[in-house]
Amino acid sequence: MASEEKSLHFIEQIIEDSLANGFPQNKLRFRFPPEPNGYLHIGHAKSICLNFGLGLKYNAPVNLRFDDTNPAKEEQEYVDAIKEDLQWLGFNWAEERYASDYFQQLYDWAILLIKKGKAYVDSQSSEDMAAQKGTPTQPGVDGPYRNRSIEENLALFEGMKNGDYPEGSHVLRAKIDMASSNMLMRDPLMYRILHRHHHRTGNEWNIYPMYDFAHGESDYIEQISHSICTLEFVMHRELYDWFLEQIYDENQVKPNQYEFARLNLNYTVMSKRKLLQLVQENIVNGWDDPRMPTISGLRRRGYTAASIRKFCEVIGVAKRENIIDISLLDFCLREDLNKTAPRVMAVLDPVKVVITNYPEGVEELLDAENNQEDESAGYRKVPFSRELYIERDDFLEVAPAKFFRLSIGNEVRLKNGYIIKGESVTKDSKGNITEIKVTYDPDSRSGSGSEASQRKVAGTLHWVAVKTAVEAEVRLYDRLFIDEAPDSHKEKSFLDFMNSASLQIVKGFVEPSLSEAKIGEHFQFQRLGYFVVDKDATSLKLVFNKTVGLKDAWEEKDKKEANLLTNTQKEINKYVKEKDDKAASALLNIIVDNIKSINNFSLLCQTLVKNVKNDNNSLLFANLILHFSDKVKTNDIDVEVLHKLYNMSLKSQLAAARVFVLLNIKSDLVNSPIFEGQILELKNVEKNEKVLEVLTSI
């Protein structure tokens, strides 16, 4: 029992405590309350799994309530998409509700608050209201309309409802405490005027309730027992409770708000506004673009509902914000698809192989296992003949020692087939290989039990037979951003970190068993990764999306870039010690090429900052990154750190450090005036020719 208690997350523990303290189990009720102003994304999946998971655990109803109080941004399209996503994830709601269902009740409660002297109509501009609310350290002051009479407030509010006033002319505010330490309690807005068409109520209303007022009251109407939201609403809880206290009937369930840490993923953005920007500016092909973190985008990419649910289970429910590595989501996906996805063969960058000693016009059917992880998956027949396609990078004429694929004079096995040996190649006028000639061992067929079939060779290649191959369009998707936190850099737009290689479209060939593949079906293309049939596929054209590779290529890439920078710093030491100008120049070229090849903005910035220290070689390295990387600019570096780099480098005993800091200062139009005096002093004492050459150009 103790171990079971430990496994409870803190929200479950709260519910257990509620039940232990006498709260009736049959009164438990939860809700998932999306605003229909965009498509759901992976961040919402955590909240979905939490709320609906609680419903399943405690056999309690979970409502789907659309908080549709802002007609300026909400559309029926989003309502439909949200419902589709929830059902696809495997969840069913008890009741479908809308905040707009409660507009009349909310209006009546607003009238009640006015009559109780707890709400008033304010006619100030938004700027004046902001000014009179004060600051976190300075209390607010009463506005000029705070003490309007109840009769005047009622008349004005009715006029607002009737459409007598333009947008922005009046708002209804709660009268709470202008000196509260919680600024949200300083007479918050309850209603604003919006002459907009609502997707459900049409033009019936000219005023719409604010989220803070509508949300808690809607929970109360639906008798939600535990209102679960994310941490940014912690400060809203006091206001949530205040609004409830004004209308609470002790015979009813009073909802309580609890907050958990939302999901933050690296290498993506979660802001609906930014996702909408990607769609509106045609940077992606709609909300369901397979590169988007939306649930519809993940679904189209080939992510499974089970993998998303598993991911949400693994990351758990916590009180503290943290950033989850997106590779964990991919791990959950691979784990799911590995059990369920049939193995097939596809060649995406084909080069023809001709088996010269295989009889012409002959075709045989080879047995191929559908999924070694699933005993019930069985086998299929794959046609084999004299001419095949293999991947172009699976062949090298002259292979290095650790190349375990096809080369001249070396043997490999064809998956489910025979052992072949490279003999010769045919090339076009540009030297590109157009055909590889090989021979095969007729006794080496896989599974035949012959001595030859059991011979060990360097590697195994996938292939498709030319005659029966089916052409397919394959969309190779990758991460949309090259930086792990694309929207966290003050001086840069998240659009500066778009991955130019996030989509590549190739024409490949697949085995004939895929000719009847249906939209949404998943496959493992052996040795290449997991793929899914896209909705653009037709009976005449197969289209596949790459879902995920067999391994985490980004983890390998990040390690390679980090190692490359570490090794580059060692090259700096060699460069500084090198006496021969020609050899030094060659080393510098290597260093520069390495710096230019690094795409990880955060890694570059972190490395630069770490090297701003009293060490000549480190200062040179930092200046070289700043000078040669097209990813890092001077305004990306904290001003104090940048000035420290300039100051220390100008005084460096290493001439190369002085050369490159001068070049950096020269191109830094914002900060260069600050260092004019130091540069002038340097001109008077400098003796190195290369440094003097740069000084004369400044």
XYZ file of C-alpha atoms in Angstrom:
698
model
C 0.000 0.000 0.000
C 2.873 2.353 0.848
C 4.484 1.868 -2.562
C 1.137 2.619 -4.229
C 0.869 5.857 -2.234
C 4.313 6.911 -3.440
C 3.278 6.418 -7.054
C 0.540 9.032 -6.788
C 1.328 12.403 -8.332
C 0.446 15.468 -6.312
C -2.932 16.109 -8.010
C -4.006 12.531 -7.293
C -2.868 13.002 -3.700
C -5.033 16.147 -3.434
C -8.042 14.185 -4.661
C -7.276 11.322 -2.283
C -7.124 13.846 0.574
C -10.460 15.352 -0.528
C -12.084 11.918 -0.448
C -10.470 11.088 2.897
C -11.898 14.320 4.325
C -15.434 13.387 3.363
C -15.866 14.703 -0.175
C -18.320 12.331 -1.917
C -16.732 10.317 -4.735
C -19.868 10.736 -6.862
C -19.344 14.508 -6.746
C -15.934 14.331 -8.415
C -16.051 16.039 -11.794
C -13.264 17.325 -14.060
C -13.074 19.292 -17.273
C -10.780 20.063 -20.179
C -11.410 23.710 -21.145
C -9.678 24.696 -24.423
C -10.173 28.078 -26.030
C -11.130 27.454 -29.687
C -8.628 29.974 -31.089
C -6.178 27.487 -32.600
C -5.338 23.833 -32.908
C -4.322 21.767 -29.892
C -0.599 21.054 -29.568
C 1.531 18.563 -27.661
C 1.449 20.852 -24.604
C -2.324 20.452 -24.424
C -1.902 16.671 -24.598
C -0.448 16.714 -21.088
C -3.521 18.494 -19.725
C -5.824 16.223 -21.726
C -4.172 13.069 -20.417
C -4.193 14.456 -16.868
C -7.865 15.455 -16.758
C -9.268 12.501 -18.674
C -6.868 10.175 -16.862
C -8.283 11.355 -13.532
C -11.760 10.733 -14.867
C -10.843 7.144 -15.734
C -9.003 6.553 -12.459
C -11.863 7.810 -10.275
C -14.743 6.819 -12.563
C -15.737 10.489 -12.691
C -17.216 12.482 -15.594
C -14.967 14.841 -17.565
C -16.559 17.676 -19.510
C -15.192 19.171 -22.687
C -15.877 22.876 -22.297
C -14.925 25.393 -24.921
C -14.021 28.730 -23.311
C -15.395 30.675 -26.272
C -15.561 34.196 -24.804
C -13.486 36.010 -27.451
C -15.249 35.991 -30.845
C -12.394 38.006 -32.378
C -10.143 34.912 -32.402
C -12.417 31.876 -32.200
C -13.795 29.773 -35.038
C -15.884 26.643 -35.547
C -12.947 25.120 -37.441
C -10.973 25.041 -34.206
C -13.880 23.501 -32.272
C -14.131 20.661 -34.807
C -10.355 20.096 -34.831
C -10.180 19.944 -31.018
C -12.950 17.328 -30.857
C -11.240 15.242 -33.540
C -7.911 15.395 -31.683
C -9.455 14.328 -28.375
C -11.214 11.366 -29.940
C -8.064 10.336 -31.795
C -6.117 10.417 -28.516
C -8.659 7.921 -27.205
C -10.726 10.057 -24.833
C -14.489 10.589 -24.627
C -16.095 13.444 -22.721
C -19.183 13.252 -20.535
C -20.759 16.480 -21.780
C -19.870 18.981 -24.485
C -20.264 22.447 -23.017
C -19.477 26.015 -24.063
C -18.901 29.128 -21.968
C -21.240 30.806 -24.455
C -24.005 28.526 -23.109
C -23.747 30.565 -19.929
C -23.680 34.120 -21.331
C -27.103 34.968 -19.878
C -26.264 33.515 -16.456
C -22.909 35.327 -16.410
C -24.662 38.570 -17.347
C -27.196 38.058 -14.557
C -24.381 37.503 -12.054
C -22.658 40.663 -13.291
C -25.892 42.584 -12.629
C -25.968 41.037 -9.138
C -22.413 42.243 -8.444
C -23.306 45.763 -9.605
C -26.321 45.800 -7.294
C -24.129 44.601 -4.395
C -21.712 47.456 -5.087
C -19.003 45.013 -6.167
C -18.770 45.958 -9.844
C -18.798 49.225 -11.775
C -18.527 50.558 -15.309
C -15.195 52.265 -16.000
C -14.940 54.712 -18.903
C -11.198 55.370 -18.774
C -8.860 54.539 -21.641
C -6.855 51.339 -21.304
C -3.704 53.442 -20.813
C -5.247 55.408 -17.929
C -6.519 52.218 -16.304
C -3.061 50.666 -16.506
C -1.538 53.765 -14.896
C -3.994 53.904 -11.997
C -3.484 50.185 -11.226
C 0.015 50.984 -9.961
C 2.971 48.608 -10.029
C 3.951 45.456 -8.108
C 5.709 47.692 -5.569
C 3.299 50.627 -5.645
C -0.427 50.359 -4.802
C -3.047 51.470 -7.283
C -5.391 54.386 -6.826
C -9.128 54.663 -7.274
C -10.183 55.645 -10.785
C -12.563 58.556 -11.411
C -15.517 56.212 -12.140
C -15.036 53.761 -9.257
C -17.776 55.323 -7.150
C -20.478 55.671 -9.764
C -23.931 55.025 -8.389
C -25.497 51.604 -8.747
C -28.234 53.110 -10.931
C -25.716 54.714 -13.318
C -23.675 51.488 -13.527
C -26.789 49.440 -14.307
C -27.862 51.867 -17.039
C -24.405 51.987 -18.606
C -23.987 48.207 -18.479
C -27.368 47.692 -20.136
C -26.344 50.187 -22.820
C -23.120 48.242 -23.354
C -25.175 45.064 -23.771
C -27.539 46.753 -26.213
C -24.694 47.941 -28.423
C -25.121 51.649 -27.664
C -21.394 52.284 -27.237
C -18.308 51.705 -29.398
C -15.613 49.153 -28.550
C -13.169 50.443 -25.936
C -15.468 53.124 -24.569
C -16.522 51.269 -21.404
C -15.648 48.135 -19.457
C -17.174 46.491 -16.427
C -14.725 46.045 -13.549
C -14.996 44.170 -10.277
C -14.608 46.452 -7.245
C -12.119 44.621 -5.027
C -8.940 46.246 -3.659
C -6.750 48.761 -5.523
C -4.033 48.314 -2.903
C -3.852 44.516 -3.098
C -0.392 42.998 -3.345
C -1.836 40.807 -6.105
C -2.280 43.163 -9.040
C -4.940 40.880 -10.515
C -7.154 41.850 -7.562
C -6.936 45.565 -8.366
C -10.401 45.882 -9.874
C -10.027 43.381 -12.729
C -12.054 43.573 -15.923
C -15.205 41.477 -16.103
C -16.702 42.545 -19.447
C -15.587 44.406 -22.563
C -17.505 45.631 -25.582
C -16.960 43.641 -28.791
C -19.188 44.169 -31.809
C -18.158 40.835 -33.287
C -19.995 37.845 -34.694
C -19.751 34.851 -32.384
C -19.505 31.415 -33.981
C -22.368 30.116 -31.801
C -24.409 33.075 -30.518
C -24.177 35.107 -33.730
C -24.775 38.826 -33.131
C -26.874 38.378 -29.997
C -24.246 39.858 -27.671
C -22.238 43.082 -27.847
C -20.392 42.421 -24.596
C -18.275 39.387 -23.733
C -17.013 38.216 -20.338
C -13.303 38.137 -19.564
C -11.664 34.766 -19.015
C -11.051 35.238 -15.277
C -14.739 35.920 -14.658
C -16.179 33.321 -17.025
C -13.864 30.456 -16.211
C -14.509 29.926 -12.519
C -18.219 30.667 -12.828
C -18.464 28.125 -15.671
C -16.747 25.566 -13.428
C -19.370 26.347 -10.793
C -22.286 25.955 -13.207
C -20.945 22.558 -14.247
C -20.149 21.622 -10.622
C -16.496 20.890 -11.404
C -14.869 19.709 -8.188
C -11.193 20.080 -9.132
C -10.316 22.781 -11.650
C -6.826 21.905 -12.889
C -4.763 24.442 -14.809
C -1.135 25.351 -15.450
C 1.241 27.273 -13.198
C 0.796 30.643 -14.902
C -2.652 30.760 -13.249
C -1.324 30.558 -9.687
C -1.811 34.296 -9.181
C -5.307 34.023 -10.683
C -6.477 31.606 -7.983
C -7.286 34.388 -5.510
C -9.463 36.073 -8.128
C -11.025 32.727 -9.099
C -12.073 32.234 -5.485
C -13.319 35.832 -5.085
C -15.684 35.572 -8.029
C -17.022 32.241 -6.732
C -17.605 33.642 -3.266
C -19.944 36.276 -4.689
C -22.402 33.715 -6.059
C -21.670 30.518 -4.095
C -24.574 28.521 -2.640
C -23.379 26.289 0.194
C -25.622 23.484 -1.071
C -23.546 23.301 -4.237
C -20.008 22.069 -4.905
C -17.526 24.915 -4.798
C -14.732 24.286 -7.337
C -11.125 24.564 -6.244
C -8.266 25.477 -8.567
C -4.987 23.533 -8.604
C -1.967 24.228 -10.775
C 0.612 21.953 -12.376
C 3.667 22.602 -14.534
C 2.841 22.791 -18.209
C 4.790 20.879 -20.821
C 7.813 22.699 -22.240
C 9.603 20.944 -25.117
C 12.935 21.891 -26.612
C 13.355 22.544 -30.340
C 9.806 23.820 -30.724
C 7.435 26.681 -29.897
C 4.161 26.236 -28.045
C 2.654 29.701 -28.340
C -0.603 29.592 -30.317
C 0.201 33.076 -31.585
C 3.533 31.937 -32.989
C 2.077 28.747 -34.420
C -0.627 30.844 -36.098
C 2.117 33.086 -37.505
C 3.813 30.054 -39.065
C 0.514 29.123 -40.718
C -0.491 32.617 -41.842
C 2.932 33.394 -43.323
C 2.932 30.051 -45.189
C 6.138 28.972 -43.465
C 4.368 25.657 -42.930
C 1.555 24.077 -44.914
C -1.269 24.552 -42.434
C -1.972 23.581 -38.840
C -1.515 19.889 -39.636
C 1.863 20.306 -41.309
C 3.858 17.286 -40.072
C 6.552 19.605 -38.709
C 4.106 21.375 -36.391
C 3.801 20.383 -32.700
C 0.006 20.363 -33.090
C -1.729 17.077 -32.375
C -3.075 17.077 -35.940
C 0.450 17.687 -37.251
C 1.893 14.901 -35.093
C -0.889 12.584 -36.257
C -0.152 13.336 -39.904
C 3.582 12.927 -39.274
C 2.825 9.412 -38.051
C 2.943 9.763 -34.267
C 0.538 7.350 -32.615
C -2.013 8.199 -29.944
C -0.505 5.492 -27.735
C 2.975 7.052 -27.970
C 1.673 10.492 -26.990
C -0.256 9.064 -24.040
C 2.843 7.122 -22.972
C 4.973 10.258 -23.267
C 2.590 12.174 -21.003
C 2.672 9.306 -18.517
C 6.486 9.183 -18.494
C 7.013 12.926 -17.963
C 4.528 12.867 -15.097
C 2.753 15.702 -13.293
C 4.885 18.136 -11.324
C 4.706 21.513 -9.585
C 7.939 22.880 -11.058
C 8.544 24.002 -14.628
C 11.150 22.113 -16.597
C 12.068 21.527 -20.221
C 11.545 18.071 -21.672
C 13.809 16.800 -24.439
C 11.763 16.095 -27.559
C 13.864 12.972 -28.052
C 11.842 11.402 -25.202
C 8.685 11.760 -27.301
C 10.488 10.115 -30.210
C 11.654 7.324 -27.906
C 8.056 6.612 -26.862
C 7.065 6.589 -30.521
C 9.819 4.186 -31.585
C 8.908 1.891 -28.705
C 5.293 1.768 -29.908
C 5.980 1.472 -33.639
C 8.657 -1.155 -33.090
C 5.920 -3.489 -31.824
C 3.300 -2.687 -34.440
C 4.813 -1.397 -37.698
C 5.365 -3.978 -40.467
C 8.921 -4.135 -41.872
C 9.176 -3.397 -45.582
C 11.886 -2.403 -48.021
C 12.184 0.965 -49.746
C 15.043 2.700 -51.538
C 15.032 6.491 -51.381
C 18.218 7.370 -53.277
C 18.398 4.568 -55.824
C 21.251 3.293 -57.905
C 20.805 0.247 -60.154
C 22.519 -3.056 -59.414
C 22.773 -5.725 -62.115
C 23.510 -9.319 -61.039
C 25.431 -10.456 -64.100
C 25.262 -14.179 -63.355
C 21.546 -14.203 -62.471
C 19.367 -15.483 -65.327
C 17.545 -12.844 -67.374
C 13.753 -12.842 -67.334
C 13.575 -14.881 -64.128
C 11.739 -13.722 -61.024
C 11.570 -15.567 -57.731
C 9.623 -14.818 -54.562
C 11.577 -14.584 -51.345
C 10.118 -14.973 -47.859
C 10.352 -11.797 -45.772
C 9.410 -11.514 -42.091
C 6.791 -8.828 -41.447
C 7.815 -7.965 -37.884
C 10.273 -9.916 -35.758
C 8.752 -8.269 -32.647
C 5.341 -9.784 -33.411
C 5.184 -13.563 -33.861
C 1.691 -13.362 -35.313
C 2.730 -10.938 -38.082
C 3.850 -13.752 -40.366
C 5.715 -13.506 -43.673
C 5.166 -11.991 -47.098
C 6.596 -12.705 -50.535
C 9.052 -10.210 -52.038
C 9.947 -10.481 -55.755
C 13.641 -10.815 -56.625
C 15.240 -10.582 -60.071
C 18.407 -9.717 -61.991
C 18.107 -5.915 -61.692
C 17.693 -4.226 -58.286
C 17.833 -0.807 -56.678
C 19.967 -0.174 -53.600
C 20.741 3.041 -51.738
C 23.460 5.069 -53.432
C 25.382 5.552 -50.176
C 25.438 1.785 -49.636
C 28.183 1.545 -52.279
C 31.730 2.833 -52.590
C 34.140 1.795 -55.323
C 37.045 1.846 -52.917
C 35.919 1.369 -49.342
C 37.706 2.433 -46.152
C 38.482 -0.178 -43.501
C 35.229 0.192 -41.553
C 32.837 0.429 -44.514
C 30.506 -2.554 -44.072
C 28.496 -2.128 -47.248
C 29.008 -2.947 -50.920
C 32.285 -2.181 -52.679
C 34.357 -3.595 -55.510
C 35.745 -6.988 -54.538
C 33.757 -7.216 -51.292
C 30.635 -9.192 -50.374
C 27.384 -8.190 -48.657
C 24.073 -9.917 -48.132
C 20.842 -8.687 -49.686
C 18.112 -8.738 -47.013
C 16.098 -12.005 -47.263
C 18.099 -12.849 -50.398
C 21.577 -13.750 -51.572
C 25.180 -12.784 -50.988
C 26.514 -10.549 -53.761
C 30.013 -9.336 -54.655
C 30.878 -5.996 -56.285
C 32.609 -6.416 -59.673
C 32.510 -3.137 -61.661
C 30.618 0.125 -62.260
C 29.257 2.126 -65.186
C 29.485 5.927 -65.047
C 27.984 8.816 -66.996
C 29.923 11.655 -68.619
C 30.113 13.511 -65.271
C 31.577 10.537 -63.439
C 28.388 9.622 -61.583
C 27.759 5.928 -61.086
C 24.700 4.808 -63.050
C 25.011 1.055 -62.631
C 26.827 -1.396 -60.357
C 27.622 -4.844 -61.706
C 27.772 -7.657 -59.181
C 27.757 -11.452 -59.052
C 25.766 -13.597 -56.633
C 26.250 -16.910 -54.929
C 23.246 -19.080 -55.923
C 23.717 -21.294 -52.845
C 23.610 -18.412 -50.362
C 19.881 -17.775 -50.222
C 18.712 -16.707 -46.748
C 16.968 -19.431 -44.815
C 17.960 -22.204 -47.207
C 20.123 -23.883 -44.587
C 23.032 -24.324 -46.978
C 26.606 -23.848 -45.878
C 26.875 -20.807 -48.158
C 23.756 -19.221 -46.638
C 25.424 -19.272 -43.227
C 28.596 -17.559 -44.396
C 29.285 -14.332 -42.486
C 29.687 -11.149 -44.553
C 30.363 -7.510 -43.663
C 26.805 -6.183 -43.873
C 23.205 -6.588 -45.027
C 21.530 -4.199 -47.492
C 17.875 -3.519 -48.251
C 16.784 -3.408 -51.893
C 13.826 -3.510 -54.278
C 13.573 -5.281 -57.621
C 13.523 -2.820 -60.532
C 10.799 -4.596 -62.495
C 8.229 -4.669 -59.669
C 9.262 -1.552 -57.725
C 6.532 1.005 -57.038
C 7.490 4.660 -57.314
C 6.580 6.827 -54.328
C 6.962 10.402 -53.174
C 8.671 10.428 -49.804
C 8.657 13.516 -47.607
C 11.613 13.531 -45.255
C 10.627 15.647 -42.260
C 12.975 16.934 -39.599
C 12.720 19.356 -36.674
C 11.339 22.751 -37.595
C 13.961 24.646 -35.563
C 17.712 24.243 -35.241
C 17.872 25.827 -31.775
C 16.733 24.084 -28.601
C 14.943 27.217 -27.349
C 13.995 29.200 -30.477
C 11.718 31.708 -28.728
C 13.940 32.417 -25.709
C 16.451 34.843 -27.244
C 15.644 38.492 -26.553
C 17.238 40.042 -29.620
C 16.137 37.377 -32.083
C 12.873 36.228 -33.587
C 12.045 32.548 -33.300
C 11.891 32.632 -37.109
C 15.661 33.194 -37.165
C 16.078 29.573 -36.130
C 14.053 27.864 -38.832
C 15.598 24.641 -40.079
C 16.034 25.022 -43.841
C 16.294 21.225 -44.115
C 13.073 20.499 -42.192
C 11.458 19.120 -45.357
C 13.085 17.335 -48.275
C 10.995 15.610 -50.934
C 12.487 12.670 -52.800
C 11.282 10.146 -55.349
C 11.965 6.635 -54.155
C 10.924 3.062 -54.845
C 9.088 0.698 -52.514
C 8.374 -2.997 -52.680
C 5.100 -3.955 -54.436
C 3.362 -5.026 -51.207
C 2.925 -1.306 -50.458
C 0.940 -0.561 -53.613
C -2.314 -1.025 -51.648
C -1.168 0.833 -48.502
C -3.898 2.951 -46.926
C -3.715 6.510 -45.599
C -2.470 6.506 -42.002
C -0.811 3.073 -42.158
C 2.613 2.853 -40.519
C 5.651 0.978 -41.786
C 9.268 0.563 -40.901
C 11.385 1.096 -43.992
C 14.210 -1.229 -43.035
C 17.435 0.576 -42.090
C 15.789 3.964 -42.815
C 13.170 4.643 -40.159
C 9.403 4.720 -39.619
C 7.075 6.107 -42.270
C 3.343 6.686 -42.654
C 1.074 7.025 -45.686
C 0.120 10.704 -46.032
C -3.403 11.947 -46.693
C -2.205 13.272 -50.089
C -1.722 9.698 -51.304
C -4.056 8.461 -54.054
C -4.560 5.202 -55.924
C -2.217 6.583 -58.590
C 0.408 8.140 -56.334
C 1.883 6.847 -53.113
C 3.020 9.523 -50.623
C 4.899 8.677 -47.435
C 5.958 10.907 -44.550
C 9.032 10.098 -42.544
C 7.873 9.903 -38.950
C 11.129 9.287 -37.118
C 14.490 7.646 -37.727
C 15.586 4.395 -36.144
C 18.045 6.361 -34.007
C 18.121 9.847 -32.517
C 20.104 11.676 -35.198
C 19.845 14.993 -33.327
C 21.473 13.619 -30.206
C 24.351 12.387 -32.349
C 24.470 15.727 -34.157
C 24.538 17.720 -30.903
C 27.328 15.522 -29.558
C 29.277 15.891 -32.795
C 28.965 19.685 -32.747
C 29.950 19.886 -29.086
C 32.933 17.604 -29.726
C 33.850 19.601 -32.819
C 33.985 22.839 -30.818
C 36.084 21.142 -28.133
C 38.506 19.846 -30.755
C 38.537 23.225 -32.491
C 39.747 24.846 -29.286
C 42.658 22.395 -29.332
C 43.403 23.526 -32.886
C 43.569 27.105 -31.531
C 46.433 26.046 -29.288
C 48.258 24.501 -32.263
C 47.587 27.599 -34.361
C 49.039 29.931 -31.735
C 52.194 27.823 -31.368
C 52.738 27.318 -35.115
C 55.764 29.303 -36.386
C 55.354 28.538 -40.090
C 52.978 31.068 -41.694
C 51.693 28.640 -44.314
C 50.937 25.930 -41.757
C 49.345 28.492 -39.423
C 47.117 29.719 -42.264
C 46.013 26.145 -42.993
C 45.160 25.605 -39.317
C 43.185 28.857 -39.214
C 41.189 27.746 -42.263
C 40.274 24.505 -40.468
C 39.213 26.457 -37.368
C 37.075 28.851 -39.410
C 35.428 26.019 -41.376
C 34.594 24.234 -38.140
C 33.016 27.354 -36.624
C 30.996 28.010 -39.772
C 29.668 24.433 -39.777
C 28.086 24.692 -36.303
C 24.327 25.373 -36.443
C 23.541 25.182 -32.732
C 23.094 28.836 -31.755
C 22.865 28.163 -28.014
C 25.999 26.011 -28.068
C 27.937 28.726 -29.913
C 26.781 31.437 -27.500
C 27.579 29.321 -24.446
C 31.028 28.465 -25.806
C 31.783 32.094 -26.593
C 30.744 33.271 -23.120
C 32.786 30.520 -21.404
C 35.879 31.696 -23.249
C 35.650 35.312 -22.099
C 38.338 34.896 -19.465
C 41.907 35.912 -18.772
C 43.443 33.458 -21.218
C 44.860 34.581 -24.563
C 43.883 31.480 -26.526
C 40.362 31.491 -25.112
C 39.905 35.152 -26.017
C 41.039 34.410 -29.565
C 38.556 31.528 -29.796
C 35.673 33.736 -28.573
C 36.568 36.437 -31.113
C 36.794 33.913 -33.937
C 33.303 32.574 -33.109
C 31.920 36.110 -33.088
C 33.670 37.002 -36.334
C 33.090 33.907 -38.469
C 29.845 32.359 -37.278
C 26.782 33.562 -39.186
C 24.602 32.381 -36.282
C 25.950 34.639 -33.507
C 25.802 38.431 -33.651
C 27.084 41.016 -31.180
C 23.560 41.811 -29.954
C 23.106 38.141 -28.990
C 25.745 38.518 -26.277
C 25.081 40.244 -22.972
C 26.557 43.777 -23.178
C 28.695 43.356 -20.058
C 30.158 40.099 -21.395
C 30.763 41.649 -24.818
C 32.541 44.697 -23.350
C 34.640 42.400 -21.167
C 35.633 40.429 -24.276
C 36.609 43.622 -26.108
C 38.528 45.073 -23.148
C 40.502 41.952 -22.367
C 41.230 41.170 -26.018
C 42.544 44.673 -26.744
C 45.026 44.124 -23.903
C 45.860 40.553 -24.919
C 49.498 39.646 -25.485
C 48.379 37.514 -28.444
C 48.492 39.489 -31.684
C 45.821 37.316 -33.329
C 43.409 38.081 -30.472
C 44.019 41.809 -30.999
C 43.513 41.459 -34.768
C 40.141 39.752 -34.491
C 38.803 41.875 -31.650
C 39.591 44.968 -33.734
C 37.718 43.455 -36.674
C 34.753 42.692 -34.387
C 34.730 46.186 -32.904
C 34.990 47.703 -36.367
C 31.806 45.926 -37.481
C 29.992 46.630 -34.188
C 28.527 50.062 -34.909
C 26.641 50.170 -31.603
C 29.569 49.564 -29.244
C 32.577 50.734 -31.257
C 32.386 54.397 -30.066
C 32.929 53.209 -26.478
C 36.349 51.799 -27.397
C 37.672 54.694 -29.493
C 40.014 55.805 -26.666
C 41.517 52.342 -26.166
C 41.977 51.873 -29.906
C 43.766 55.242 -30.112
C 46.110 54.183 -27.267
C 46.769 50.888 -29.052
C 47.715 52.746 -32.245
C 50.419 54.601 -30.328
C 52.063 51.489 -28.865
C 51.265 48.643 -31.293
C 54.241 47.074 -33.073
C 52.775 43.960 -34.739
C 52.364 44.514 -38.482
C 49.097 42.595 -38.828
C 47.523 44.462 -35.935
C 48.765 47.797 -37.320
C 47.246 46.937 -40.689
C 43.822 46.503 -39.087
C 44.279 49.637 -36.950
C 44.907 51.800 -40.004
C 41.581 50.652 -41.485
C 39.591 51.770 -38.426
